[in-house]
Short mmCIF file of C-alpha atoms in Angstrom, two decimals:
data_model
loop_
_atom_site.label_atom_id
_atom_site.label_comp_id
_atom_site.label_asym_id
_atom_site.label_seq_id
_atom_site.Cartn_x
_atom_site.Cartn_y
_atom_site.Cartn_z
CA UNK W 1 -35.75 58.72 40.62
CA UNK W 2 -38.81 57.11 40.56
CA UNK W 3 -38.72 55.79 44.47
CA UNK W 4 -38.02 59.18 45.47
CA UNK W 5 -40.87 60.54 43.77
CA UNK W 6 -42.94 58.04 44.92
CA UNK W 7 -42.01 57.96 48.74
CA UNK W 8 -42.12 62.24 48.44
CA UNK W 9 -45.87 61.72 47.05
CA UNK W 10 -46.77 59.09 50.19
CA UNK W 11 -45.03 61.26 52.86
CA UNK W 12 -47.17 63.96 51.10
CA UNK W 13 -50.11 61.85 51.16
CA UNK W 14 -49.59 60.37 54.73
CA UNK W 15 -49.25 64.02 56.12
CA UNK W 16 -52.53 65.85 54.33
CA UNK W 17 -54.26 62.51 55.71
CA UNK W 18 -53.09 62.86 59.30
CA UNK W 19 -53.46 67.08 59.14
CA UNK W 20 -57.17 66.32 57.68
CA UNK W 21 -57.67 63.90 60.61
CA UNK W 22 -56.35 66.39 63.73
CA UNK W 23 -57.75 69.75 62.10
CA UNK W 24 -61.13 67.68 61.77
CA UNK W 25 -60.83 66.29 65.20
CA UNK W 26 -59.56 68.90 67.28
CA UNK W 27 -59.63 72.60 64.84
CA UNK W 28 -57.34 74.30 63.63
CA UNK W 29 -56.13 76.04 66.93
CA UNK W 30 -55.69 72.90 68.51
CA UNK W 31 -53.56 71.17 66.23
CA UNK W 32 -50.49 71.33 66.32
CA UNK W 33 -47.71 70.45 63.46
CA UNK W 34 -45.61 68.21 66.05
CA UNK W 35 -48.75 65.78 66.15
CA UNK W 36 -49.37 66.05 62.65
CA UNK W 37 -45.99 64.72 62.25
CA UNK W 38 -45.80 62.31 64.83
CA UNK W 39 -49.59 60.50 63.29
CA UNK W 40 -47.95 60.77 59.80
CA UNK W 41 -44.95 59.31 61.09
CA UNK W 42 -42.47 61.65 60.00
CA UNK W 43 -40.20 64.46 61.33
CA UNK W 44 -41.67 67.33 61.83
CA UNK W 45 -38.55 68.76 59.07
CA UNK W 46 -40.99 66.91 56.52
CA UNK W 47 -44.03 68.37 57.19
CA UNK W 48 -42.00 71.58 56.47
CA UNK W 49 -40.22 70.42 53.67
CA UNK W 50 -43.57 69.71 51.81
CA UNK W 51 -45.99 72.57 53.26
CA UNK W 52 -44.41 76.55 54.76
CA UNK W 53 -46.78 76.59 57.33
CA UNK W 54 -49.58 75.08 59.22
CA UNK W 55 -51.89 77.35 57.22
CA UNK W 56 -50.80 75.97 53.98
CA UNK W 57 -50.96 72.69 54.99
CA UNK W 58 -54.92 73.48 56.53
CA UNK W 59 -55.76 75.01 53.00
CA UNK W 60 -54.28 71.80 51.09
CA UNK W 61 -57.04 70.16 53.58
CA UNK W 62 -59.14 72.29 52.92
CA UNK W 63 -59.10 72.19 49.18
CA UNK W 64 -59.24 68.16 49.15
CA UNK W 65 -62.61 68.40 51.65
CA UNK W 66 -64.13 70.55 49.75
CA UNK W 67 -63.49 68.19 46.37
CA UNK W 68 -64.84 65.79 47.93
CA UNK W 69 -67.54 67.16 48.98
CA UNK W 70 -68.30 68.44 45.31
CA UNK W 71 -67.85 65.39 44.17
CA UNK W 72 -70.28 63.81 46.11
CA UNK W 73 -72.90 66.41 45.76
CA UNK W 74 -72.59 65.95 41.89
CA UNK W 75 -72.63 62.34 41.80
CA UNK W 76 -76.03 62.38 43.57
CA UNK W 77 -77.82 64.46 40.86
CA UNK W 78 -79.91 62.47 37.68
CA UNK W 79 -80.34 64.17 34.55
CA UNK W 80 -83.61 62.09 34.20
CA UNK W 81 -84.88 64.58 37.08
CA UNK W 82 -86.79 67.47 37.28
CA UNK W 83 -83.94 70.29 37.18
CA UNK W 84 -84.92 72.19 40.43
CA UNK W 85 -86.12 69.24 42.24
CA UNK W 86 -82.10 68.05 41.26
CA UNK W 87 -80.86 71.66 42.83
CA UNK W 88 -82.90 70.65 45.74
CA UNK W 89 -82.00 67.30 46.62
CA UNK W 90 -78.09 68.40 46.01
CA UNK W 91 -78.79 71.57 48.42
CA UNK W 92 -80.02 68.27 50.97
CA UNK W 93 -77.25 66.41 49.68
CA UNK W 94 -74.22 68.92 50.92
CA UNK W 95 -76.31 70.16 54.03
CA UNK W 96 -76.47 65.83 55.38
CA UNK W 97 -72.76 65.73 53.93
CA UNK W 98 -71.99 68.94 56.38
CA UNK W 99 -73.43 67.40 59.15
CA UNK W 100 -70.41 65.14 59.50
CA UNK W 101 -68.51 66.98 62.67
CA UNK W 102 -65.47 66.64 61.02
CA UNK W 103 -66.28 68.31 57.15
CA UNK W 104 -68.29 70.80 59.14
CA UNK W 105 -65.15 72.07 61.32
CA UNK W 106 -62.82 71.80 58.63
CA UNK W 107 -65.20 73.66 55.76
CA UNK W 108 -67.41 75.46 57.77
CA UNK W 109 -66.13 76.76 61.28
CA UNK W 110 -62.66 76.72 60.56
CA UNK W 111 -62.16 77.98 57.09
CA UNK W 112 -63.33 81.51 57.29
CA UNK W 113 -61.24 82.39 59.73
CA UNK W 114 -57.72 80.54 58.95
CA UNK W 115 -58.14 81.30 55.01
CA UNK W 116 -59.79 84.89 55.80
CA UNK W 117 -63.26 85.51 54.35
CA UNK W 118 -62.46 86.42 50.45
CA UNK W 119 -60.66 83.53 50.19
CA UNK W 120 -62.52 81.16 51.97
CA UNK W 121 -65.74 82.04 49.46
CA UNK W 122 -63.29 82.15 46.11
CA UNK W 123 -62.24 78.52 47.08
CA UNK W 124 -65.82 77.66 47.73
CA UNK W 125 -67.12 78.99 44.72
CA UNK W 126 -64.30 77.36 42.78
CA UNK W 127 -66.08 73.73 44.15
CA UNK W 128 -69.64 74.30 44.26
CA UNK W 129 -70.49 77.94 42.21
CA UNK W 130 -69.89 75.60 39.16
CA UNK W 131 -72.76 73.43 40.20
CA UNK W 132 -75.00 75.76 41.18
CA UNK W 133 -74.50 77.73 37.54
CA UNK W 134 -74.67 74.51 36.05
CA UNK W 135 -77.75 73.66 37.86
CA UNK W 136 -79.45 76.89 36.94
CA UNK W 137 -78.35 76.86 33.41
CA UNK W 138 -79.75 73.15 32.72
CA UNK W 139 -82.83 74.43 34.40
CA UNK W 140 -83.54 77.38 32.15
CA UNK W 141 -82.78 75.31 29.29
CA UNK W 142 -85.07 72.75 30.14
CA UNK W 143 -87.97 75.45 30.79
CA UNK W 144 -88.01 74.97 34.44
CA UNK W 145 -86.77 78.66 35.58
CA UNK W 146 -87.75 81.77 33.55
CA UNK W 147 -84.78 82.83 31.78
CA UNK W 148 -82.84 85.60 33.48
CA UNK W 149 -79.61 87.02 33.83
CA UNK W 150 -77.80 83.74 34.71
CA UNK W 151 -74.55 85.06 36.56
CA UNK W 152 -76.26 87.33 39.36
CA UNK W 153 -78.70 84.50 40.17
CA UNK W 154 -75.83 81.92 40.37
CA UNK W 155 -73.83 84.20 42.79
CA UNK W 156 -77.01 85.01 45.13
CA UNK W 157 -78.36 80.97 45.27
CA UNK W 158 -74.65 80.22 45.94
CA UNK W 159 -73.95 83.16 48.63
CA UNK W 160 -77.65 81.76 50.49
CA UNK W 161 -76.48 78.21 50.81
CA UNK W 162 -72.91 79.92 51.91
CA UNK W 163 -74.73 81.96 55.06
CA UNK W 164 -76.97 78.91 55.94
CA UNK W 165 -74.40 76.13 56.03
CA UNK W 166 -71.91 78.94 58.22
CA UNK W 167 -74.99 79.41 60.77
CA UNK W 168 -75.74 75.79 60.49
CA UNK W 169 -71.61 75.39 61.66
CA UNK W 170 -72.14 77.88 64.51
CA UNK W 171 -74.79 76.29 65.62
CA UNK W 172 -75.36 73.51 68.53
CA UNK W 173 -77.12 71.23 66.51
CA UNK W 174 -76.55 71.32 62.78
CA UNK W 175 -78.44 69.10 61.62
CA UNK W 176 -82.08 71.10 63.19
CA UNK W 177 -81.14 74.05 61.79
CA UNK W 178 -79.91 72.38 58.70
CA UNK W 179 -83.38 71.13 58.27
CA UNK W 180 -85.00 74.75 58.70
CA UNK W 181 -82.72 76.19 56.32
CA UNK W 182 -83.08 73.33 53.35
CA UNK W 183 -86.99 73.90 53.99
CA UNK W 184 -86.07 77.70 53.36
CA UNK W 185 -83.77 76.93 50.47
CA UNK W 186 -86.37 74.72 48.88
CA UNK W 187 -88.96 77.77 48.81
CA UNK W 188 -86.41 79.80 47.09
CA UNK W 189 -85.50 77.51 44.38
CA UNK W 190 -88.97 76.35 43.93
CA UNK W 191 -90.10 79.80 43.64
CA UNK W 192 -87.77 80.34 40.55
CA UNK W 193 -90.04 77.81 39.05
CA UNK W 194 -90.80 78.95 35.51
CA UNK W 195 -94.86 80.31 35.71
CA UNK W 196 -97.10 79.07 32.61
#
């Protein structure tokens, strides 16, 4: 029982790794579940048998991406920092981490349209609205930001770096406009700075 649960969990693993790679390489559109299969080395009856559809199988991607990329973003910021300098260099953090073709197509181009919009920003905000609150919340409690209704400012900081990182995505070059907009972003977390 154990073997089958364990060769079930690699087939599982081997499939989201080989979907991750072709919907990062080529898009969603592109990819196809017959090449998915064929990099995973299984039939394609597998990739079925573990995931209904392509689009299930893109948000399971999705999903692990955007962990990551959490993840990442978190393990970056020090507690021995000034709190909105910390906001600031994760808001650098997850725009350099974006610039990666692959995260951006996945996360960024792709997403919205294959999860639809509501989704797309409830799965988002499930990975990164609970660092941004955090953020803000360790910032009024250290003094650094006035305190203020702590909920309506999470969800507008949040929905900014949402709009810049999609125009960033739609964008030739992601990384200039990445830079404009983390100059922008800076200004408006700076200018929640706490006034003596």
């Amino acid at each position: 029982m154990v073997r089958q649960d364990e060769r079930r969990s690699r087939t599982r693993a081997a499939i989201l790794a080989a979907a991750r790679q072709n919907f990062g390489t080529f898009g969603f559109s592109k990819t196809t579940v017959d090449a998915i299969a064929s990099d995973a080395s299984v039939a394609k009856g597998a990739v079925y048998h573990h995931f209904q559809s392509k689009d299930e199988l893109f948000e399971q991607v999705f999903e692990s991406v955007s962990a990551e990329l959490a993840k990442s973003v978190a393990s970056g910021m020090r507690m021995d920092q000034d709190p909105l300098e910390n906001m600031i260099e994760a808001t650098r953090s997850y725009f350099r981490l974006c610039s990666n073709p692959s995260i951006a197509r996945i996360t960024l181009q792709d997403a919205p349209s294959v999860l639809g919009n509501e989704r797309w920003r409830a799965l988002d905000a499930a990975h990164f609205g609970g660092l941004v609150t955090g953020g803000l919340a360790f910032a009024m409690q250290a003094g650094a930001i006035a305190p203020q209704p702590l909920e309506p400012l999470a969800n507008i900081v949040l929905a900014a770096i949402q709009a810049a990182a999609l125009d960033c995505a739609a964008q030739k070059d992601f990384e200039a406009s990445a830079s404009i907009y983390v100059d922008t972003l800076e200004t408006l977390l700076s200018g929640l700075a706490a006034r003596a």
